[in-house]
PDB file of C-alpha atoms in Angstrom:
ATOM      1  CA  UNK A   1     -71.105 192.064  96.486  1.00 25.00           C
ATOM      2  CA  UNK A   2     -68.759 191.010  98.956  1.00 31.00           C
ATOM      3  CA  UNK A   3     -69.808 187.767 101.510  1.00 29.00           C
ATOM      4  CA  UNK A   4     -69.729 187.529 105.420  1.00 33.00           C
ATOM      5  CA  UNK A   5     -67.949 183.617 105.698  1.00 35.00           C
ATOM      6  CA  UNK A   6     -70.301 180.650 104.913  1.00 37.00           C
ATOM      7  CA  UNK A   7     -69.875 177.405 106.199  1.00 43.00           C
ATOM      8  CA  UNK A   8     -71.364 174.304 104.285  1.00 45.00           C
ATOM      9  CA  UNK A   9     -74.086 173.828 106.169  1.00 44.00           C
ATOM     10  CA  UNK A  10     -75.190 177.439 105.794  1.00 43.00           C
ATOM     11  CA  UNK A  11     -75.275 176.910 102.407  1.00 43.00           C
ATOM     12  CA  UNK A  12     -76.776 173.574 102.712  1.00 44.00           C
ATOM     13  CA  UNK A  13     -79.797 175.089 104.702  1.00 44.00           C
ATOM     14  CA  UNK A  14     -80.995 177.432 101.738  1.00 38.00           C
ATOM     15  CA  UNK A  15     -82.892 176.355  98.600  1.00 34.00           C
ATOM     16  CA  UNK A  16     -83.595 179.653  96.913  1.00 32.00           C
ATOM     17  CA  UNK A  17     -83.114 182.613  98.684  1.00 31.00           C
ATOM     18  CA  UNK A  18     -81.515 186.194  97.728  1.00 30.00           C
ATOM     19  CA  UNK A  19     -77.901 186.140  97.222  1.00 29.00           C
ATOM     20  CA  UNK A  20     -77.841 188.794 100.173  1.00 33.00           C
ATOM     21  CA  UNK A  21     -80.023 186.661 103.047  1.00 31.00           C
ATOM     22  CA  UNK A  22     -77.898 184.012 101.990  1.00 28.00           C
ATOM     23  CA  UNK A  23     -74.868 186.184 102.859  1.00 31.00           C
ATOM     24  CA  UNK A  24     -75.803 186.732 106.132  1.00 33.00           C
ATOM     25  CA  UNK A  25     -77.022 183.565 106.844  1.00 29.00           C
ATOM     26  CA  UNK A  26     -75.767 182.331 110.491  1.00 28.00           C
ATOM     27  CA  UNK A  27     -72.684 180.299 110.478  1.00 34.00           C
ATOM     28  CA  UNK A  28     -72.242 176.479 111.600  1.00 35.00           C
ATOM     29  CA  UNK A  29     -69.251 174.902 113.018  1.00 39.00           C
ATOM     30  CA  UNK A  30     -66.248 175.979 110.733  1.00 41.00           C
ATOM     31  CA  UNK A  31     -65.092 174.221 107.360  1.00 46.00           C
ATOM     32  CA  UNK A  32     -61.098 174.240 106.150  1.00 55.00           C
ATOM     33  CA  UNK A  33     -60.314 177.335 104.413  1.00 64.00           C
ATOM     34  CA  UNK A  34     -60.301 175.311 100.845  1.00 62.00           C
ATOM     35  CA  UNK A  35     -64.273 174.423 101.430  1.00 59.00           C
ATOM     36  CA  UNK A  36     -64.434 177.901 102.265  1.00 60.00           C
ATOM     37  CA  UNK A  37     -62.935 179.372  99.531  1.00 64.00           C
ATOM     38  CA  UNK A  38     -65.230 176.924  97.679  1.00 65.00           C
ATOM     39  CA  UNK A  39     -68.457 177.956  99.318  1.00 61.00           C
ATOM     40  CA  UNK A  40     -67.535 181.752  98.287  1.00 60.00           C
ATOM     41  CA  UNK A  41     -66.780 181.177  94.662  1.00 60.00           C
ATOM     42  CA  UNK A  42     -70.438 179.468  94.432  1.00 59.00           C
ATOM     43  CA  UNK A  43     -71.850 182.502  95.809  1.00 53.00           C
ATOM     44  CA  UNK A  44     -69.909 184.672  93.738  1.00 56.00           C
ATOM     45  CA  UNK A  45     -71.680 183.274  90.369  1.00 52.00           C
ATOM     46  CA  UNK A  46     -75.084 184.205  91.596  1.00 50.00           C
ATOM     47  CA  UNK A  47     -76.377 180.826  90.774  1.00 51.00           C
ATOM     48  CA  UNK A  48     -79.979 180.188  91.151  1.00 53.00           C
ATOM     49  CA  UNK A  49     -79.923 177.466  93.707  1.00 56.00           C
ATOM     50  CA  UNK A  50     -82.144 175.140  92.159  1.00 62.00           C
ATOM     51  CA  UNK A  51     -82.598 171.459  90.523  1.00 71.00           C
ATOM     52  CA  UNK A  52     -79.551 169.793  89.255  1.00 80.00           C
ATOM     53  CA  UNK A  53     -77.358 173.043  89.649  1.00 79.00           C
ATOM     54  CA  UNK A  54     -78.365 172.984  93.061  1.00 81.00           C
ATOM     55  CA  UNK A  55     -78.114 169.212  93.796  1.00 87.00           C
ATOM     56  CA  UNK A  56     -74.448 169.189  92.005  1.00 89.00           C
ATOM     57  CA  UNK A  57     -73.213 172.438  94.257  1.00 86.00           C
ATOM     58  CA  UNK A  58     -74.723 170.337  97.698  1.00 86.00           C
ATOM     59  CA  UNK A  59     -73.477 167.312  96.783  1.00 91.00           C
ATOM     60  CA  UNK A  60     -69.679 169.080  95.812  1.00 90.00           C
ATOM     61  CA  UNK A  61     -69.324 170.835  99.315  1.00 87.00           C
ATOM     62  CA  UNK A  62     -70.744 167.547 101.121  1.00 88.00           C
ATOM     63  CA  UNK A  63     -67.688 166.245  99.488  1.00 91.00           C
ATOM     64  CA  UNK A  64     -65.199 168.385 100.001  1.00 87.00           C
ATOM     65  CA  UNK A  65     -65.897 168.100 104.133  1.00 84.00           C
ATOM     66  CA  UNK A  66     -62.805 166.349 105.436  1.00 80.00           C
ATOM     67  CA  UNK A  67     -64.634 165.472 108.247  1.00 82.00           C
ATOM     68  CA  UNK A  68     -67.233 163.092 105.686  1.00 87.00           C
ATOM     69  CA  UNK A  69     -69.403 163.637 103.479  1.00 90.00           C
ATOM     70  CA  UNK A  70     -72.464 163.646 105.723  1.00 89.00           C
ATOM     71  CA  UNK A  71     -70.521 164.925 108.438  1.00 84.00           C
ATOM     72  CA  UNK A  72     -72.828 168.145 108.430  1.00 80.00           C
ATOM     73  CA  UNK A  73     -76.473 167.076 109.123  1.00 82.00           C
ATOM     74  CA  UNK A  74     -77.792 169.131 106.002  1.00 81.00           C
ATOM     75  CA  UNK A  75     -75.403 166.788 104.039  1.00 86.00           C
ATOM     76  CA  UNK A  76     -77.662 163.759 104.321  1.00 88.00           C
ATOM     77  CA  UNK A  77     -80.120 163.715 101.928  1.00 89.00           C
ATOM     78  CA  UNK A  78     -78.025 165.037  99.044  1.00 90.00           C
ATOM     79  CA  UNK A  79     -75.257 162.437  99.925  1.00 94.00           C
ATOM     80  CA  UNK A  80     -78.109 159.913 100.283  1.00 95.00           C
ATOM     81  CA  UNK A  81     -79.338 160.874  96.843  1.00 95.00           C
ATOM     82  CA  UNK A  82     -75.837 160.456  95.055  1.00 95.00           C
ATOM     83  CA  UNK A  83     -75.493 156.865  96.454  1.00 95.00           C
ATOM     84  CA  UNK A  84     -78.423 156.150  94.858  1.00 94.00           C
ATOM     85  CA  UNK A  85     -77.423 157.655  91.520  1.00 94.00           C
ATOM     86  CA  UNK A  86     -74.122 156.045  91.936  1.00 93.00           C
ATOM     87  CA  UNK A  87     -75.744 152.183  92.795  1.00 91.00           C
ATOM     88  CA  UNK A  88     -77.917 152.233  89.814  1.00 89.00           C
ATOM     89  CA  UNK A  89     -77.339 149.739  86.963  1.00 85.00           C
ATOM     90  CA  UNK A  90     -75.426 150.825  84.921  1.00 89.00           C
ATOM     91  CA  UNK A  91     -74.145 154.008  87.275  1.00 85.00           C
ATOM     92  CA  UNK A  92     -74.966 157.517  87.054  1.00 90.00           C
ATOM     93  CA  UNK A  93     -73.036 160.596  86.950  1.00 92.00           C
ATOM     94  CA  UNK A  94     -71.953 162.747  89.731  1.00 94.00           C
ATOM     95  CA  UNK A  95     -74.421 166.061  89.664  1.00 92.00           C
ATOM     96  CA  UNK A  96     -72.133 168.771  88.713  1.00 89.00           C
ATOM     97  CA  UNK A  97     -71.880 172.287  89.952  1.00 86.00           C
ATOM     98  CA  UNK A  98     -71.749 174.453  86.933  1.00 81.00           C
ATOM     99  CA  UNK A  99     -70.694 177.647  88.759  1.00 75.00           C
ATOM    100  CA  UNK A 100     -68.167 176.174  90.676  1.00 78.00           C
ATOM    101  CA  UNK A 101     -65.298 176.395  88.282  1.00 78.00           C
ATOM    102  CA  UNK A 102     -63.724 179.103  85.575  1.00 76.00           C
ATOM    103  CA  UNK A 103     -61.407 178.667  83.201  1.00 79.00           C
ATOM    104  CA  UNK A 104     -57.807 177.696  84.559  1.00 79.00           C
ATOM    105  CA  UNK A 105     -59.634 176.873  88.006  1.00 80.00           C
ATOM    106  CA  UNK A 106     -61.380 173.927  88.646  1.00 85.00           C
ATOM    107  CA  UNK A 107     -63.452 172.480  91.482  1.00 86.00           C
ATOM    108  CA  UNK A 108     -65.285 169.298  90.648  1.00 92.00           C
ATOM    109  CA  UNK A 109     -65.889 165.619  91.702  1.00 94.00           C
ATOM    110  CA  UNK A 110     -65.094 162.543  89.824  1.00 94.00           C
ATOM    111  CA  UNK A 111     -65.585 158.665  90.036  1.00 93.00           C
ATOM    112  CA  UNK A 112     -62.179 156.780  90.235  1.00 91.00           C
ATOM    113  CA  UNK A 113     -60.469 153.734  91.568  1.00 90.00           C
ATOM    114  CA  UNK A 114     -58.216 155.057  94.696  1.00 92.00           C
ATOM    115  CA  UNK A 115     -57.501 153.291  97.487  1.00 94.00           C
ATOM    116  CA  UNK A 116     -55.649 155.766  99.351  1.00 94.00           C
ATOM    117  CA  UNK A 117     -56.468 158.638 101.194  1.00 91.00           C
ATOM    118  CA  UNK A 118     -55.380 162.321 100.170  1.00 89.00           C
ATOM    119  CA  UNK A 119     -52.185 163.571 101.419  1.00 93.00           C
ATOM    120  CA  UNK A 120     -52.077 165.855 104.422  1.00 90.00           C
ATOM    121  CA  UNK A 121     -52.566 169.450 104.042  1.00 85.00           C
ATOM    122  CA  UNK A 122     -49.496 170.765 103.141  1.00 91.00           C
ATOM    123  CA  UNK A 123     -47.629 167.442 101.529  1.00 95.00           C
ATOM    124  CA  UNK A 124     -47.995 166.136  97.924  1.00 94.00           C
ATOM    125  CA  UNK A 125     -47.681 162.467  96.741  1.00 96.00           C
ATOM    126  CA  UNK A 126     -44.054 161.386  96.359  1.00 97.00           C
ATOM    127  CA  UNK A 127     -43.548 160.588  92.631  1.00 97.00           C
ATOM    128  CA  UNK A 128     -43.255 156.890  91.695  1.00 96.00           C
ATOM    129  CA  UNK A 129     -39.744 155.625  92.467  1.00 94.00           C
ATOM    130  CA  UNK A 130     -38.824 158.936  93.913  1.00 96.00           C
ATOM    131  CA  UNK A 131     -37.019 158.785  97.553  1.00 94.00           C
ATOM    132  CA  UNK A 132     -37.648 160.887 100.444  1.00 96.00           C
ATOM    133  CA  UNK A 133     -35.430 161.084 104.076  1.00 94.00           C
ATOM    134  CA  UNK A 134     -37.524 162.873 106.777  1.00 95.00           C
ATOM    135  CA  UNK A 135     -35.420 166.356 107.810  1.00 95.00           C
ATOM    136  CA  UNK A 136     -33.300 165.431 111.187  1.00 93.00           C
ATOM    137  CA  UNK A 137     -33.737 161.607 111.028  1.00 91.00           C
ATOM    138  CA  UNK A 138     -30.550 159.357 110.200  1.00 89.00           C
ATOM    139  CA  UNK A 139     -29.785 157.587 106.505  1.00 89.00           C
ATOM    140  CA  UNK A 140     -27.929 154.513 106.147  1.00 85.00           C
ATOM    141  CA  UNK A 141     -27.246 151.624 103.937  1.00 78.00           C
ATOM    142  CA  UNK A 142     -25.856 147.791 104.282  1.00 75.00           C
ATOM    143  CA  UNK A 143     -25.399 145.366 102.229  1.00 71.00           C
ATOM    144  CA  UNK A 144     -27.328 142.308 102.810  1.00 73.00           C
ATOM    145  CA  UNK A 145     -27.090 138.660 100.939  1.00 69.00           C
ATOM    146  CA  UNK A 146     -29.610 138.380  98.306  1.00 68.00           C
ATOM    147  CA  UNK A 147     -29.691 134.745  97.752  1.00 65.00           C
ATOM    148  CA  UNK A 148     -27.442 132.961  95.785  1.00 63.00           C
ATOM    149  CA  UNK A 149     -26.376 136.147  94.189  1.00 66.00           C
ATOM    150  CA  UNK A 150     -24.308 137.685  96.427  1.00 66.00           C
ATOM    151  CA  UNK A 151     -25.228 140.740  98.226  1.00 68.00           C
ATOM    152  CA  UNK A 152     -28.044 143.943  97.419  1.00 68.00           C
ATOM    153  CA  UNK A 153     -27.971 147.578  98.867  1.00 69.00           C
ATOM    154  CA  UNK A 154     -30.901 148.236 101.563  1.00 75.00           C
ATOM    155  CA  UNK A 155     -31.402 151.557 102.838  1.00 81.00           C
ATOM    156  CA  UNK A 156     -32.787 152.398 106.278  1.00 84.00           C
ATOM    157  CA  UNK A 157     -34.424 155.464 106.831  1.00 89.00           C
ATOM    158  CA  UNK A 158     -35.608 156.140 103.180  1.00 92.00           C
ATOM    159  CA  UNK A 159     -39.563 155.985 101.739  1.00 94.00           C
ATOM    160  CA  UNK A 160     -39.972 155.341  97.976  1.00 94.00           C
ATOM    161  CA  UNK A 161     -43.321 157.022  96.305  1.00 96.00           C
ATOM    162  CA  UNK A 162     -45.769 155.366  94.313  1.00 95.00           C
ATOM    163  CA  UNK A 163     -47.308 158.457  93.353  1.00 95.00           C
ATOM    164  CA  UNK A 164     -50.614 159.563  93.847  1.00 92.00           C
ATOM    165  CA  UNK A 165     -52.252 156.018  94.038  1.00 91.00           C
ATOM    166  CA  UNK A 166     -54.530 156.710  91.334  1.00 88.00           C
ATOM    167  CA  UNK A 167     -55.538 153.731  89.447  1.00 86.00           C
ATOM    168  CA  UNK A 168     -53.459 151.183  91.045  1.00 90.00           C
ATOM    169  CA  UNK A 169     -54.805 147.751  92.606  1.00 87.00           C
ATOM    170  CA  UNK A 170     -53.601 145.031  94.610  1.00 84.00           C
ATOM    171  CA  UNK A 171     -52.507 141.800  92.184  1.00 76.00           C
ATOM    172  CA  UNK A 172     -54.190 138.802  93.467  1.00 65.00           C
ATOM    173  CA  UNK A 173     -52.097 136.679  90.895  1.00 57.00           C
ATOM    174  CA  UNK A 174     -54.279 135.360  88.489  1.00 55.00           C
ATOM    175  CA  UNK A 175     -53.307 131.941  88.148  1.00 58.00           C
ATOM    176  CA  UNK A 176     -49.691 131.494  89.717  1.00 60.00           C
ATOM    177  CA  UNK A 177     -51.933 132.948  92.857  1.00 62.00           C
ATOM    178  CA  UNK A 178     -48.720 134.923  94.044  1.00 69.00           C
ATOM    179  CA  UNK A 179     -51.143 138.003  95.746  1.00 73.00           C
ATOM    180  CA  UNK A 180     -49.103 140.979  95.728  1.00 79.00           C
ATOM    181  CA  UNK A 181     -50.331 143.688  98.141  1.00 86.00           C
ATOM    182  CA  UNK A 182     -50.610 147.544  97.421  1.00 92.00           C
ATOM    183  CA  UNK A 183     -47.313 149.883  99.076  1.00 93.00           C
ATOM    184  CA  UNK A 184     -48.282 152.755 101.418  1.00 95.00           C
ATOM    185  CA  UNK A 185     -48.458 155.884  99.807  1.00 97.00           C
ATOM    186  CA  UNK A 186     -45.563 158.822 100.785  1.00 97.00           C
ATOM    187  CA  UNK A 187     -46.546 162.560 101.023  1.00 97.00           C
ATOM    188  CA  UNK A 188     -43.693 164.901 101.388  1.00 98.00           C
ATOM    189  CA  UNK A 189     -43.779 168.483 102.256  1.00 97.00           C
ATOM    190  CA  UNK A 190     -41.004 170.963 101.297  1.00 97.00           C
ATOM    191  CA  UNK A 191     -37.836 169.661 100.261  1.00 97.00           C
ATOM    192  CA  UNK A 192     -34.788 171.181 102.523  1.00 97.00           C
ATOM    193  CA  UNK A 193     -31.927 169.824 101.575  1.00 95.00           C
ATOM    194  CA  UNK A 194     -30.007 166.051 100.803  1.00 94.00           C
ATOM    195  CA  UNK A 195     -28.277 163.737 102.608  1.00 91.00           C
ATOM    196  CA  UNK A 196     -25.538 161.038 101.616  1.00 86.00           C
ATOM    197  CA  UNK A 197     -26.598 157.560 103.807  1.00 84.00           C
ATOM    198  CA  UNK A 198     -23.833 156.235 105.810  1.00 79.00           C
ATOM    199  CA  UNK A 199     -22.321 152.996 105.428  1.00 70.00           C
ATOM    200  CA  UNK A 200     -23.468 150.521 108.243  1.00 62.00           C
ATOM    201  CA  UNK A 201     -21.446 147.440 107.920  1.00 56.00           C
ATOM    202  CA  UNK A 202     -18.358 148.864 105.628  1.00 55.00           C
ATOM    203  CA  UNK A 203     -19.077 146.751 102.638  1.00 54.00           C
ATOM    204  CA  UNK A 204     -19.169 149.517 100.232  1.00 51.00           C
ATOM    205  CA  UNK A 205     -15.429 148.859  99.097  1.00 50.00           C
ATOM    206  CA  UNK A 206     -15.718 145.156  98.418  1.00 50.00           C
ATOM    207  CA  UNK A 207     -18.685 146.678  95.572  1.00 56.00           C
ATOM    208  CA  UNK A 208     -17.238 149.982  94.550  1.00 56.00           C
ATOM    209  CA  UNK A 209     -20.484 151.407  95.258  1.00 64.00           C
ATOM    210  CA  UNK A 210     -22.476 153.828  97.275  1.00 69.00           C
ATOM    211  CA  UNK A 211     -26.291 155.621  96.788  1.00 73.00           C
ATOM    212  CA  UNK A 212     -26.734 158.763  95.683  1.00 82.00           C
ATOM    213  CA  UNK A 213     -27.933 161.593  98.143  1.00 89.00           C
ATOM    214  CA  UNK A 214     -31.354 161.359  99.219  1.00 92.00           C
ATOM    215  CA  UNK A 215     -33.292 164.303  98.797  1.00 95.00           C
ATOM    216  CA  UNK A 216     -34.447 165.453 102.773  1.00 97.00           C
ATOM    217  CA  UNK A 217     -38.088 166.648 103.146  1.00 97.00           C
ATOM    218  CA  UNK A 218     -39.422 168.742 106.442  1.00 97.00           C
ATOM    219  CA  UNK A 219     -42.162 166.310 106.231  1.00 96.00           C
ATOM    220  CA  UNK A 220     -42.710 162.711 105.695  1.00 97.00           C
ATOM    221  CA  UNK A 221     -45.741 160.854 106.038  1.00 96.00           C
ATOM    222  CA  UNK A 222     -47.398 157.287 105.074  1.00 95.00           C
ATOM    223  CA  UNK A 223     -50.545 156.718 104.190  1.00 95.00           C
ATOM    224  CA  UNK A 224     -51.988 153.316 104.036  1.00 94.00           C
ATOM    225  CA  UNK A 225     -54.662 151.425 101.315  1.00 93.00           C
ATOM    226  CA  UNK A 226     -57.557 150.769 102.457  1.00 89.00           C
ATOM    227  CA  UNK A 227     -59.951 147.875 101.896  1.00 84.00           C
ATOM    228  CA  UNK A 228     -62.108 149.368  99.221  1.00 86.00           C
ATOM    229  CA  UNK A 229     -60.531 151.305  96.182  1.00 89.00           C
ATOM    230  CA  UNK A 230     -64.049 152.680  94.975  1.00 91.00           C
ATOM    231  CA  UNK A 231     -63.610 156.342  95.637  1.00 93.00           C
ATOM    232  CA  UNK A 232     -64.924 159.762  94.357  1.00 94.00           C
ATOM    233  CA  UNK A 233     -61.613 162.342  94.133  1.00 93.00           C
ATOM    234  CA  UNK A 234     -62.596 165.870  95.009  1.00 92.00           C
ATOM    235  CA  UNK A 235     -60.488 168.372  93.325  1.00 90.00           C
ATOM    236  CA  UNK A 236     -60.409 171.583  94.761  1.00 85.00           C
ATOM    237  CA  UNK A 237     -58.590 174.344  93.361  1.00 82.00           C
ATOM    238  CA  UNK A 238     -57.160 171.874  90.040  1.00 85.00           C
ATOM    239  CA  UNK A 239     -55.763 169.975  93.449  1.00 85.00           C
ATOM    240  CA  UNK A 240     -56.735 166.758  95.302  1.00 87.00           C
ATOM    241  CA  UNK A 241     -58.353 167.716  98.382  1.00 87.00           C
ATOM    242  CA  UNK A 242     -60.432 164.972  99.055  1.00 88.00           C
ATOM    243  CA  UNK A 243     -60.711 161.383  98.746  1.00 92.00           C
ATOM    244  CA  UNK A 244     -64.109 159.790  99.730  1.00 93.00           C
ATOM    245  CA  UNK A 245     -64.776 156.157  99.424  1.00 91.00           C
ATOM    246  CA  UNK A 246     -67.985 154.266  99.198  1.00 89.00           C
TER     247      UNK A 246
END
């Protein structure tokens, strides 16, 4: 059977109805392509759109709305429902959605510490330590006194990844109560090319030393912590689509 488009709230608006009504059910405002994709590969299973199957699948798409989670008005009371499951002592477990996933293909929502956002569509996390230069924008280095030690390289121009953010935490210092705060996250797109940064105050001969080429990305974007790092990931496609914190 092949499916007119869904939206999430389409979905959201049917309990148990035949696979065909639900088919051509009237569309709401239009989801990304991912949820969509999503929406269609429930449908596809021929689940029977009831209790906790049903629960997991509404709560999954509620999640996977960039817009929010309870964005769509139909979202409501199964979002409602998982914050209760979620603020229960000790915490429950995200309702799955069975039929949502094959083998080598999974959708699915999990509890983690995260207190970033997901990368644009299109861009991926820059790996920990990695360096990016954005495509068209100008590299360059100087050397600049580093205490009693002499002098260190500092680039301008360059962002250095953290990765994906997962797990990480600001340090409030313990006991020496030196807080250290948490970097913002870099998501590149496709890589185009490198470039060599130019000198800026022609102290590379005194050191006998320059940096290595940068790799050069089309895109290059920041994305800050936020305040809270309790977060569900939404995976979509074995792929982060979705941060949602809470």
């Amino acid at each position: 059977m092949k499916f007119h488009p869904l939206t999430v709230a389409a979905i959201l608006s049917i309990s148990v109805l035949p696979m065909q009504a639900m088919a051509q059910t009237a569309a709401a405002p239009q989801v990304s392509q991912q949820a969509q994709d999503l929406v269609n590969k429930i449908l596809a299973a021929q689940p029977p759109f009831t209790g906790d199957a049903a629960l997991g699948c509404k709560i999954l798409l509620c999640l996977a709305n960039p817009n929010g989670p309870e964005a769509v008005t139909q979202c409501i009371q199964p979002i409602q429902t998982l914050w209760h499951i979620l603020s229960e002592t000790p915490p429950g477990q995200i309702p799955v959605c069975p039929m949502a996933s094959t083998p080598g293909n999974k959708n699915y929502a999990t509890q983690a510490v995260n207190y970033y956002n997901a990368c644009p569509a299109g861009t991926t996390p820059l790996a920990a330590g990695a360096q990016a230069a954005l495509q068209g924008q100008p590299v360059t280095y100087s050397w600049v006194r580093d205490g009693d030690d002499g002098y260190s390289m500092q680039l301008t121009g360059v962002s250095t990844g953290i990765g994906d953010g997962e797990g990480l935490t600001p340090d409030y210092g313990g006991r020496d109560g030196n807080y250290t705060p948490l970097q913002p996250m870099t998501c590149v797109g496709q890589q185009v090319g490198t470039i060599t940064p130019k000198d800026s105050n022609s102290m590379w001969s005194w050191y006998g030393q320059k940096p290595p080429a940068i790799p050069v990305y089309n895109q290059v974007t920041t994305i800050q912590p936020g305040m809270n790092g309790r977060a569900i990931d939404v995976f979509i496609n074995n792929a982060l689509h979705n941060v949602v914190h809470y």
